[in-house]
Amino acid sequence: MARIWLLVLGLCMYSLSYTSAQQGGTECLKANAKSCGECIQAGPNCGWCTKVDFLQEGEPTSARCDDLAALKSKGCPEDSIQNPRGSKEKLKDNAITNKAKGERMDPANITQIRPQQLRFELRSGEPQTFNLTFRRAEDYPIDLYYLMDLSYSMKDDLENVKSLGTALMTEMEKITSDFRIGFGSFVEKTVMPYISTTPAKLLNPCTTDQNCTSPFSFKNVLNLTSDGRLFNDLVGKQQISGNLDSPEGGFDAIMQVAVCGEQIGWRNVTRLLVFSTDAGFHFAGDGKLGGIVLPNDGKCHMHDNMYTMSHYYDYPSIAHIVQKLSENNIQTIFAVTEDFQPVYKELKNLIPKSAVGTLSSNSSNVIQLIIDSYNSLSSELILENSKLPEGVTINYKSFCKNGVIGTGENGRKCSNISLGDQVQFEISVTAHKCPKKDQTESIKIKPLGFTEEVEILLKFICECDCQQSGTPDSPDCHHGNGTFECGACRCNEGRIGKKCECSTEQVSNEDMDAQCRKENSSEICSNNGDCICGQCVCKKRDNPNEVYSGKFCDCDNFNCDRSNGQICGGNGICKCRVCECFPNFSGSACDCSEDKSTCMASNGQLCNGRGVCECGRCKCTDPKFQGQTCEMCQTCAGVCTEHK
């Protein structure tokens, strides 16, 4: 029974390997490659045979491209097979920084991700894989910009924010020794119907007994600073303003904070934007209500710390906001009142690396909200990559804390990361075709909210080495009508044929068709091929191991006699519908063994001297004798009787 199972297992494994090779061969042959470069782009297992006399008569040039095993079985020497492979190289691989708390370092010299730069040579269908390691540095610097809605409904909130600077500094010192804070405010676009444009309301948009400042779109009150008292002083001088409608112009303000890095004073460190409001938001398209139709251009328009183009450009879209926040590595904390929690939670789902906290009615809990949101954001790592070149795909696999492994979209993420925790990602880059123009591209991969990144320089393998030594306008290609490279002619435009002997205008005419017919036959190429330039180019079959050949495609390697269900009994090769048997085999199906050891009788004679050995079996000539070696005789007298 064990032997039977082993036999079944062996047959299954043979079947699987045969099917796999067959599929690879099909992929290569279906590409119909006219050159070595086209061949290696068909798949990672495709090779090109450069041996000049490799093709049989009637086989097209594309038959040089096949699965590696198939090429060898067809007689192509290994040193004549072009099969370039991809490669990878680390160009920059600095170790991750071990930073002690309180130790001052230039943020540019702190490394949390490795490697930093690689070079890949990509062949179509063959992935190149590397491991990315990330570890959060302790005591990493933080810049926090507090962006506040100063419409009238936030009046009591402003009172509590006025002392935020020193209080937040004290709390953040528990997280980092290098903390800076800035402040900005927003109200609304300064056109109807968002505000009242009557002269009196432009001076004071509130009721007569309230002293409010003129409405504005966005104002940068304080650049990022490490001076908490300065924050308190400047914010303490701010006045509330007012507008007419409920949604505010916060998106205009977010855009300017994101793109005006120099004016705000962002460093290349952890960047936090706290957006505080008790209302909803206008977005792209809403500007039409005020006659503003130009889309937001996503550029900085700050003059004297004021956004000056709110009347000219529409509000940005959510997608535009996401793009600019991501480009500038800004993590957003939405500090909003209970009523608007559902709206901003939906917005959070659209903005990676953002958080939502519930702001009390007077903002008294804002410090704890910021601390909690920061801890939530910093405990999750999400990788993103720049736009991929056409035909290139990337795959992530994460190895996170406590042995958690993520694949697919989850392969980009790791959660519950604490300070000092190290996580790894396995990243594979695969090219599926060559670019149309430049053969050098790059991809950048970075954790969301961080300035550090990994750069991968891509070079595509689109041609074979043998193409570099090709001979343009070669005499071997019919008077110089093509380039002789890699054992074959690559024809110039407008020329076809194995030797580029025809122009495309001459392809089909009666004289040429006549050269593709056998004598006394009306069939062109035996109905197994096409007549091109007066020569038969045989058709390909679905099974790559089955081939038509011959001057008129009248030969094949699959219509020979069979034995035991196999072509040529498995003991020969089918050539032009005739079996060519291996040594010690003969017969039309190579089913006749010429090994006579199986006919040898116990007395050392062939067939006991009473028969002839044919195809490894005894054919007894004496009718009284039978058996495998003609030694059995049912009617013969025994030895005792003979010697009686």
XYZ file of C-alpha atoms in Angstrom:
644
model
C 0.000 0.000 0.000
C 2.881 2.388 0.898
C 4.452 1.792 -2.515
C 1.145 2.620 -4.237
C 0.872 5.932 -2.339
C 4.464 6.829 -3.190
C 3.756 6.091 -6.849
C 0.610 8.278 -6.791
C 2.512 11.103 -5.054
C 5.310 10.913 -7.619
C 2.832 11.069 -10.497
C 1.095 14.089 -8.931
C 4.370 15.967 -8.449
C 5.417 15.192 -12.011
C 2.036 16.394 -13.246
C 2.329 19.660 -11.274
C 5.863 20.375 -12.499
C 4.853 19.555 -16.067
C 1.812 21.846 -15.839
C 3.950 24.647 -14.379
C 6.539 24.334 -17.137
C 3.779 24.163 -19.712
C 2.224 27.381 -18.387
C 5.618 29.130 -18.401
C 6.265 27.965 -21.947
C 2.819 29.130 -23.046
C 3.472 32.565 -21.566
C 6.747 32.879 -23.469
C 5.410 31.569 -26.787
C 2.218 33.629 -26.653
C 4.338 36.796 -26.421
C 5.308 36.190 -30.078
C 8.596 37.963 -29.336
C 10.541 39.244 -32.340
C 13.634 40.124 -30.298
C 15.449 39.111 -27.146
C 14.261 42.295 -25.379
C 10.608 41.507 -26.099
C 11.184 37.939 -24.916
C 12.571 38.732 -21.462
C 9.677 41.142 -20.876
C 7.183 38.310 -21.453
C 7.904 36.699 -18.089
C 10.629 35.916 -15.546
C 11.050 32.335 -16.813
C 11.456 33.245 -20.488
C 14.820 32.920 -22.189
C 16.087 33.586 -25.718
C 18.304 31.154 -27.652
C 21.094 32.944 -29.562
C 22.328 29.800 -31.344
C 22.164 30.733 -35.042
C 21.012 27.304 -36.345
C 18.625 26.653 -33.434
C 15.329 26.930 -35.367
C 13.869 24.086 -37.388
C 12.682 24.799 -40.893
C 9.325 26.556 -40.758
C 9.705 27.727 -37.153
C 9.246 31.512 -36.643
C 11.881 33.705 -35.005
C 9.616 33.925 -31.951
C 10.285 30.215 -31.286
C 13.681 31.298 -29.945
C 11.749 32.599 -26.921
C 10.614 29.823 -24.597
C 10.726 28.477 -21.091
C 14.335 27.806 -20.028
C 13.802 24.060 -19.605
C 12.099 23.857 -23.013
C 14.996 25.641 -24.730
C 17.487 23.182 -23.238
C 15.343 20.203 -24.242
C 15.255 21.546 -27.801
C 19.037 21.552 -27.954
C 19.972 25.114 -27.061
C 23.263 25.103 -25.087
C 23.094 26.838 -21.712
C 25.752 29.401 -22.724
C 23.554 30.390 -25.697
C 20.505 31.253 -23.552
C 19.974 34.919 -22.670
C 18.262 35.161 -19.282
C 19.232 38.359 -17.397
C 18.153 38.557 -13.752
C 17.210 41.509 -11.552
C 19.307 42.717 -8.623
C 19.218 45.001 -5.568
C 21.824 47.095 -3.786
C 21.767 49.213 -0.620
C 23.209 52.668 -1.288
C 22.585 54.210 2.140
C 21.968 52.191 5.294
C 22.665 54.260 8.410
C 21.926 52.626 11.757
C 18.867 53.712 13.752
C 19.715 56.418 16.319
C 19.782 55.627 20.037
C 18.884 59.007 21.581
C 18.837 59.553 25.328
C 16.109 61.741 26.847
C 17.248 65.350 27.175
C 20.099 64.898 24.688
C 19.905 67.709 22.127
C 20.436 66.587 18.539
C 19.830 68.143 15.159
C 16.598 66.454 13.933
C 18.302 65.943 10.553
C 20.806 63.613 12.282
C 18.161 61.436 13.959
C 17.467 58.183 12.071
C 14.308 56.162 12.780
C 14.074 54.197 9.520
C 16.531 52.041 7.587
C 17.714 51.517 4.920
C 17.517 55.032 3.472
C 18.323 54.426 -0.189
C 18.412 51.374 -2.502
C 18.902 50.622 -6.165
C 16.798 47.945 -7.899
C 17.294 46.471 -11.349
C 13.886 45.094 -12.296
C 13.037 42.433 -14.825
C 9.389 42.035 -15.800
C 7.510 39.679 -13.480
C 10.436 39.180 -11.084
C 9.928 40.888 -7.679
C 12.765 42.456 -5.708
C 12.240 42.384 -1.938
C 13.845 44.219 0.996
C 13.204 44.642 4.722
C 12.399 48.091 6.153
C 13.009 48.617 9.877
C 11.436 51.406 11.960
C 11.937 52.393 15.594
C 10.476 55.521 17.197
C 13.189 57.680 18.699
C 12.703 58.715 22.296
C 12.487 62.445 23.100
C 11.827 63.298 19.434
C 11.155 67.054 18.805
C 7.536 68.195 18.283
C 6.068 71.283 16.591
C 2.393 72.008 17.442
C 0.300 74.656 15.715
C -3.017 75.584 17.359
C -5.557 76.704 14.738
C -8.681 78.155 16.330
C -12.100 79.209 15.090
C -12.636 82.806 16.284
C -16.252 83.170 15.222
C -18.508 84.587 17.944
C -19.716 81.207 19.252
C -16.129 80.431 20.395
C -15.919 83.446 22.732
C -15.714 81.481 26.001
C -13.244 79.008 24.426
C -10.800 81.840 23.646
C -10.595 82.740 27.344
C -9.385 79.235 28.224
C -6.926 79.048 25.301
C -5.207 82.275 26.432
C -3.289 80.345 29.109
C -2.712 77.284 26.943
C 0.955 78.028 26.049
C 2.693 77.570 29.404
C 0.288 74.840 30.582
C 0.786 72.767 27.419
C 4.545 73.325 27.562
C 4.604 71.827 31.051
C 2.655 68.736 29.957
C 4.609 68.207 26.731
C 7.916 68.262 28.630
C 6.914 64.795 29.859
C 7.016 63.616 26.224
C 9.829 65.676 24.676
C 12.450 68.184 25.787
C 12.228 69.988 22.423
C 8.714 71.410 21.978
C 7.489 74.449 20.056
C 3.998 75.919 19.784
C 2.323 78.352 17.359
C -1.126 79.923 17.019
C -3.430 80.894 14.157
C -7.090 81.804 13.839
C -9.767 81.749 11.150
C -13.317 82.952 10.578
C -14.661 83.004 7.006
C -14.241 84.335 3.476
C -14.751 88.104 3.491
C -17.497 88.222 0.830
C -21.267 87.860 0.837
C -23.148 85.692 1.773
C -20.611 84.404 4.344
C -20.312 87.775 6.112
C -22.249 91.034 6.042
C -20.447 93.561 3.827
C -22.170 96.681 5.144
C -19.504 99.195 6.335
C -20.614 99.007 9.954
C -20.589 95.185 10.011
C -17.170 95.070 8.351
C -15.841 97.085 11.310
C -17.769 95.160 13.959
C -19.679 92.047 12.815
C -21.173 91.492 16.264
C -24.102 93.257 17.923
C -23.605 96.884 18.970
C -22.907 96.055 22.636
C -20.139 93.558 21.707
C -16.673 94.707 20.639
C -15.503 92.316 17.889
C -12.670 92.508 15.370
C -13.233 92.753 11.613
C -13.875 89.408 9.901
C -10.918 87.678 8.202
C -10.199 84.349 6.513
C -6.960 83.189 8.219
C -4.404 84.958 10.384
C -1.030 83.571 11.521
C -0.825 85.079 15.006
C 2.350 83.392 16.260
C 5.052 81.453 14.446
C 6.210 78.245 16.111
C 8.182 79.141 19.231
C 9.509 77.514 22.379
C 8.399 80.553 24.422
C 5.121 79.583 26.120
C 4.707 83.030 27.751
C 4.854 84.732 24.348
C 2.056 82.400 23.241
C -0.041 83.467 26.248
C 0.646 87.191 25.646
C -0.230 87.205 21.933
C -3.257 84.930 22.225
C -4.467 87.070 25.151
C -4.688 90.051 22.804
C -6.903 88.255 20.287
C -10.504 89.344 19.812
C -13.486 87.327 18.673
C -15.094 88.031 15.273
C -18.293 86.969 13.518
C -19.920 85.708 10.322
C -23.402 84.962 8.995
C -23.550 81.232 8.200
C -22.842 78.254 10.431
C -20.091 76.379 8.484
C -16.724 78.120 8.808
C -13.791 78.665 6.439
C -11.447 76.308 8.293
C -10.285 74.478 5.175
C -8.763 77.695 3.758
C -6.801 78.025 7.005
C -5.668 74.371 7.069
C -4.377 74.701 3.499
C -2.298 77.786 4.309
C -0.894 76.233 7.504
C 0.141 73.151 5.500
C 1.778 74.886 2.519
C 3.243 78.036 4.163
C 6.027 76.167 5.961
C 8.481 79.070 6.042
C 5.942 81.559 7.401
C 4.674 79.122 10.061
C 8.196 77.948 10.941
C 7.752 74.169 10.598
C 10.887 72.067 11.248
C 11.546 68.568 9.919
C 10.213 66.997 13.130
C 6.863 65.624 14.316
C 4.293 68.169 13.119
C 0.926 68.450 14.866
C -1.974 70.672 13.799
C -4.742 71.139 16.374
C -7.941 72.356 14.669
C -10.414 73.736 17.230
C -14.019 74.621 16.295
C -17.674 74.247 17.284
C -19.018 74.272 13.708
C -18.859 72.469 10.374
C -16.759 73.444 7.356
C -17.131 74.736 3.815
C -15.405 72.746 1.051
C -14.797 72.887 -2.721
C -17.828 74.160 -4.610
C -19.262 76.228 -1.770
C -17.355 79.268 -3.060
C -19.840 79.579 -5.917
C -22.321 81.055 -3.421
C -20.022 84.082 -3.254
C -19.224 84.118 -6.964
C -15.839 82.393 -6.464
C -15.282 79.741 -9.127
C -11.485 79.351 -9.411
C -10.366 76.068 -7.756
C -7.989 76.386 -4.828
C -4.404 76.280 -6.180
C -2.842 74.725 -3.070
C -0.151 77.443 -2.830
C 0.880 79.850 -0.093
C -0.740 83.303 -0.264
C 0.305 84.914 3.008
C 1.078 88.619 3.272
C 1.744 90.251 6.643
C 0.594 86.984 8.258
C -2.838 87.209 6.575
C -4.327 84.957 3.857
C -4.978 87.423 1.047
C -6.669 85.328 -1.663
C -9.783 83.996 0.088
C -11.984 86.163 -2.155
C -10.239 84.814 -5.285
C -9.911 81.050 -4.771
C -12.582 78.540 -3.773
C -12.305 76.402 -0.643
C -10.036 73.347 -1.097
C -11.554 69.897 -1.470
C -11.079 67.177 1.138
C -8.800 65.252 -1.238
C -6.681 68.384 -1.753
C -6.368 68.863 2.005
C -5.356 65.190 2.431
C -2.702 65.560 -0.270
C -1.118 68.692 1.207
C -1.164 67.431 4.803
C 0.506 64.209 3.657
C 3.096 65.997 1.504
C 4.060 68.185 4.457
C 3.989 65.386 7.068
C 1.364 67.067 9.243
C -0.777 65.033 11.654
C -4.127 66.626 12.453
C -6.074 66.646 15.721
C -9.689 67.812 15.390
C -10.781 69.286 18.733
C -14.528 69.744 18.179
C -17.652 69.970 20.321
C -20.013 67.053 20.917
C -22.556 68.218 18.313
C -20.059 67.931 15.440
C -18.347 64.700 16.470
C -20.084 62.556 13.777
C -19.059 64.985 10.986
C -15.412 65.149 11.990
C -15.170 61.404 12.633
C -16.218 60.875 9.013
C -13.589 63.433 7.982
C -10.979 61.611 10.101
C -11.645 58.421 8.115
C -10.639 60.297 4.959
C -7.487 61.889 6.387
C -4.733 59.401 7.321
C -2.910 60.030 10.615
C -5.651 62.239 12.091
C -7.582 62.038 15.333
C -10.810 63.493 16.766
C -11.273 64.616 20.360
C -14.384 65.931 22.097
C -13.908 69.548 23.121
C -15.819 70.707 26.188
C -18.159 73.641 25.649
C -15.512 76.092 26.890
C -12.311 74.211 25.767
C -11.252 73.586 29.373
C -10.148 70.009 28.516
C -8.040 70.920 25.476
C -4.646 69.979 26.994
C -5.729 66.446 27.936
C -7.397 66.129 24.519
C -4.107 67.025 22.772
C -2.050 64.612 24.917
C -4.483 61.723 24.367
C -4.725 62.378 20.624
C -0.928 62.615 20.263
C -0.476 59.279 22.051
C -3.101 57.719 19.785
C -1.467 59.054 16.608
C 2.079 58.113 17.618
C 1.105 54.538 18.508
C 0.167 53.758 14.899
C 2.576 53.528 11.969
C 1.282 53.667 8.388
C 3.566 53.459 5.352
C 2.738 55.288 2.145
C 4.567 55.442 -1.171
C 4.873 58.032 -3.907
C 3.116 57.546 -7.242
C 4.319 54.325 -8.831
C 5.727 54.293 -12.377
C 3.398 52.760 -14.962
C 3.432 48.963 -14.835
C 5.047 48.772 -11.361
C 3.296 47.297 -8.302
C 4.314 47.230 -4.643
C 3.369 44.759 -1.919
C 3.711 45.164 1.860
C 3.906 42.655 4.693
C 4.198 43.898 8.280
C 5.795 42.188 11.294
C 4.403 44.118 14.240
C 4.468 43.979 18.019
C 3.530 40.700 19.754
C 4.048 38.652 16.575
C 1.171 40.268 14.649
C 1.635 39.841 10.874
C -0.297 41.960 8.363
C -0.747 41.451 4.629
C -2.500 43.352 1.843
C -3.530 46.840 2.960
C -2.902 45.812 6.582
C 0.685 45.067 5.555
C 1.289 48.835 5.522
C 0.327 49.301 9.203
C 1.448 48.517 12.722
C -0.536 49.528 15.833
C 0.075 49.779 19.598
C 3.670 50.903 19.097
C 5.396 52.312 22.186
C 8.595 54.325 22.406
C 11.571 52.095 21.626
C 9.484 49.416 19.873
C 11.002 48.176 16.621
C 8.847 46.890 13.758
C 9.695 45.475 10.338
C 8.100 45.516 6.916
C 8.830 43.193 3.997
C 8.359 45.209 0.807
C 8.331 43.745 -2.711
C 8.505 45.800 -5.909
C 7.559 44.179 -9.226
C 7.691 45.576 -12.767
C 5.172 44.149 -15.215
C 6.402 46.013 -18.279
C 9.101 48.439 -19.344
C 8.508 52.195 -19.357
C 7.943 53.836 -22.727
C 10.718 56.414 -22.407
C 13.110 56.860 -19.513
C 14.376 53.573 -18.116
C 15.207 55.105 -14.710
C 12.492 55.901 -12.143
C 12.273 56.215 -8.372
C 9.824 55.380 -5.572
C 9.761 56.993 -2.142
C 8.319 55.198 0.888
C 7.748 56.979 4.192
C 5.752 56.607 7.410
C 2.820 59.031 7.450
C 3.543 62.020 9.642
C 7.327 61.585 9.467
C 9.840 63.395 7.267
C 12.188 60.424 6.899
C 11.816 58.248 3.815
C 13.314 55.376 1.849
C 14.204 56.120 -1.758
C 14.326 53.259 -4.271
C 16.036 54.004 -7.578
C 14.601 51.779 -10.303
C 16.361 50.654 -13.450
C 14.442 48.401 -15.836
C 16.000 45.475 -17.691
C 14.420 45.896 -21.118
C 17.108 44.462 -23.388
C 19.549 41.559 -23.416
C 23.322 41.932 -23.269
C 23.620 40.441 -26.747
C 21.636 43.357 -28.184
C 24.502 45.693 -27.300
C 26.790 43.851 -29.727
C 24.244 43.676 -32.585
C 25.258 44.600 -36.144
C 23.025 47.311 -37.653
C 22.290 47.065 -41.401
C 23.848 43.614 -41.373
C 24.459 41.799 -44.694
C 23.053 38.702 -42.955
C 19.680 40.474 -42.962
C 19.058 40.645 -46.724
C 21.304 43.447 -47.930
C 21.250 45.337 -44.654
C 17.490 45.460 -44.080
C 17.827 44.717 -40.381
C 20.089 44.411 -37.329
C 21.642 41.007 -36.699
C 21.519 40.484 -32.923
C 21.188 37.596 -30.512
C 21.345 35.011 -33.332
C 18.514 36.500 -35.437
C 17.566 39.480 -37.585
C 15.571 42.347 -36.125
C 14.040 43.894 -39.227
C 13.939 47.575 -40.018
C 10.518 49.209 -40.191
C 8.607 48.066 -43.258
C 10.568 44.794 -43.610
C 9.538 41.286 -42.542
C 10.705 37.713 -42.905
C 13.349 35.702 -41.069
C 16.075 37.488 -42.995
C 14.040 40.699 -43.557
C 13.819 39.665 -47.202
C 10.367 41.129 -47.878
C 8.729 44.489 -47.593
C 5.306 44.650 -45.971
C 3.864 45.695 -49.342
C 4.921 42.344 -50.903
C 3.530 40.104 -48.212
C 0.573 38.574 -50.048
C 0.430 37.755 -53.726
C -0.210 34.673 -55.849
C 3.446 34.082 -56.818
C 4.529 33.939 -53.192
C 1.594 31.742 -52.170
C 2.640 29.231 -54.835
C 5.992 28.806 -53.091
C 4.162 27.739 -49.926
C 2.287 24.830 -51.546
C 3.592 21.283 -51.818
C 3.653 19.777 -55.266
C 0.166 18.685 -56.409
C -1.441 20.342 -53.383
C -3.817 23.256 -53.088
C -3.196 23.732 -49.349
C -1.000 26.657 -48.324
C 1.525 25.485 -45.719
C -0.492 22.263 -45.288
C -3.128 24.361 -43.485
C -0.724 24.445 -40.534
C 0.907 27.826 -41.115
C 0.927 31.189 -42.872
C 2.759 32.099 -46.051
C 5.022 35.094 -45.384
C 7.469 36.253 -48.030
C 7.040 33.008 -49.904
C 8.013 30.980 -46.820
C 5.834 29.027 -44.457
C 5.745 30.218 -40.850
C 4.109 27.426 -38.909
C 1.286 28.005 -36.421
C 1.753 27.566 -32.698
C -0.359 25.123 -30.746
C -1.876 25.631 -27.298
C 0.471 22.981 -25.914
C 3.974 24.507 -26.196
C 5.490 21.006 -26.421
C 3.639 20.334 -29.686
C 5.325 21.925 -32.719
C 4.641 22.113 -36.472
C 7.766 22.277 -38.655
C 9.061 21.627 -42.188
C 9.270 23.721 -45.318
C 5.515 23.366 -45.832
C 4.631 22.867 -42.120
C 3.866 19.270 -43.054
C 5.820 17.850 -40.129
C 4.992 17.734 -36.452
C 6.212 16.086 -33.264
C 2.914 14.787 -31.910
C 1.375 12.542 -34.608
C 3.700 9.526 -34.274
C 2.696 5.988 -33.275
C 2.021 5.531 -29.563
C 2.617 2.704 -27.122
C 1.279 2.515 -23.566
C -0.409 5.886 -24.140
C 2.883 7.653 -24.886
C 4.295 9.068 -28.111
C 6.993 6.672 -29.358
C 6.371 4.653 -26.189
C 8.423 7.202 -24.249
C 11.515 5.582 -25.783
C 12.139 7.952 -28.681
C 11.551 11.366 -30.255
C 8.824 12.142 -32.762
C 10.299 13.914 -35.789
C 8.117 14.698 -38.789
C 5.557 12.104 -37.686
C 8.185 9.308 -37.503
C 9.702 7.970 -34.302
C 13.464 8.188 -33.916
C 14.145 5.592 -31.233
C 16.670 5.806 -28.439
C 19.513 3.195 -28.422
C 18.356 -0.384 -27.712
C 14.807 0.374 -28.949
C 13.208 -0.119 -32.345
C 9.796 -0.396 -33.982
C 7.352 2.199 -35.324
C 6.431 3.183 -31.742
C 9.887 2.413 -30.246
C 8.169 -0.285 -28.221
C 10.621 -2.997 -29.240
C 13.477 -3.419 -26.764
C 16.719 -4.837 -28.181
C 17.956 -5.788 -24.728
C 18.284 -9.618 -24.806
C 19.049 -10.117 -21.116
C 15.343 -10.736 -20.478
C 15.447 -13.695 -22.922
C 18.357 -15.483 -21.250
C 17.424 -18.942 -19.863
C 18.856 -20.467 -16.702
C 21.221 -22.611 -18.790
C 22.808 -19.491 -20.329
C 21.115 -19.951 -23.702
C 18.852 -17.427 -25.431
C 15.309 -18.718 -25.076
C 16.695 -22.093 -23.897
C 17.812 -22.738 -27.481
C 14.156 -23.413 -28.393
C 13.068 -19.968 -29.634
C 14.127 -16.528 -30.869
C 14.363 -13.291 -28.870
C 12.219 -10.505 -30.364
C 11.740 -7.103 -28.662
C 13.067 -8.445 -25.371
C 10.656 -11.416 -25.333
C 11.108 -15.064 -26.324
C 9.118 -16.382 -29.239
C 9.278 -20.172 -28.776
C 9.801 -22.150 -32.032
C 9.383 -25.625 -30.454
C 5.631 -26.018 -29.793
C 6.245 -28.226 -26.752
C 8.052 -25.374 -24.930
C 6.597 -22.175 -23.513
C 7.201 -19.560 -20.780
C 9.223 -16.356 -20.625
C 12.441 -18.137 -21.678
C 10.947 -21.284 -23.377
C 11.921 -23.523 -20.454
C 8.469 -24.872 -19.505
C 7.384 -28.176 -21.099
C 4.153 -29.819 -19.890
C 4.470 -33.030 -21.982
C 8.201 -33.688 -21.621
C 9.401 -36.749 -19.637
C 11.026 -35.998 -16.309
C 14.743 -36.499 -15.579
C 14.060 -39.789 -13.758
C 12.226 -41.147 -16.789
C 15.063 -40.077 -19.138
C 17.718 -41.836 -17.063
C 15.642 -44.873 -16.102
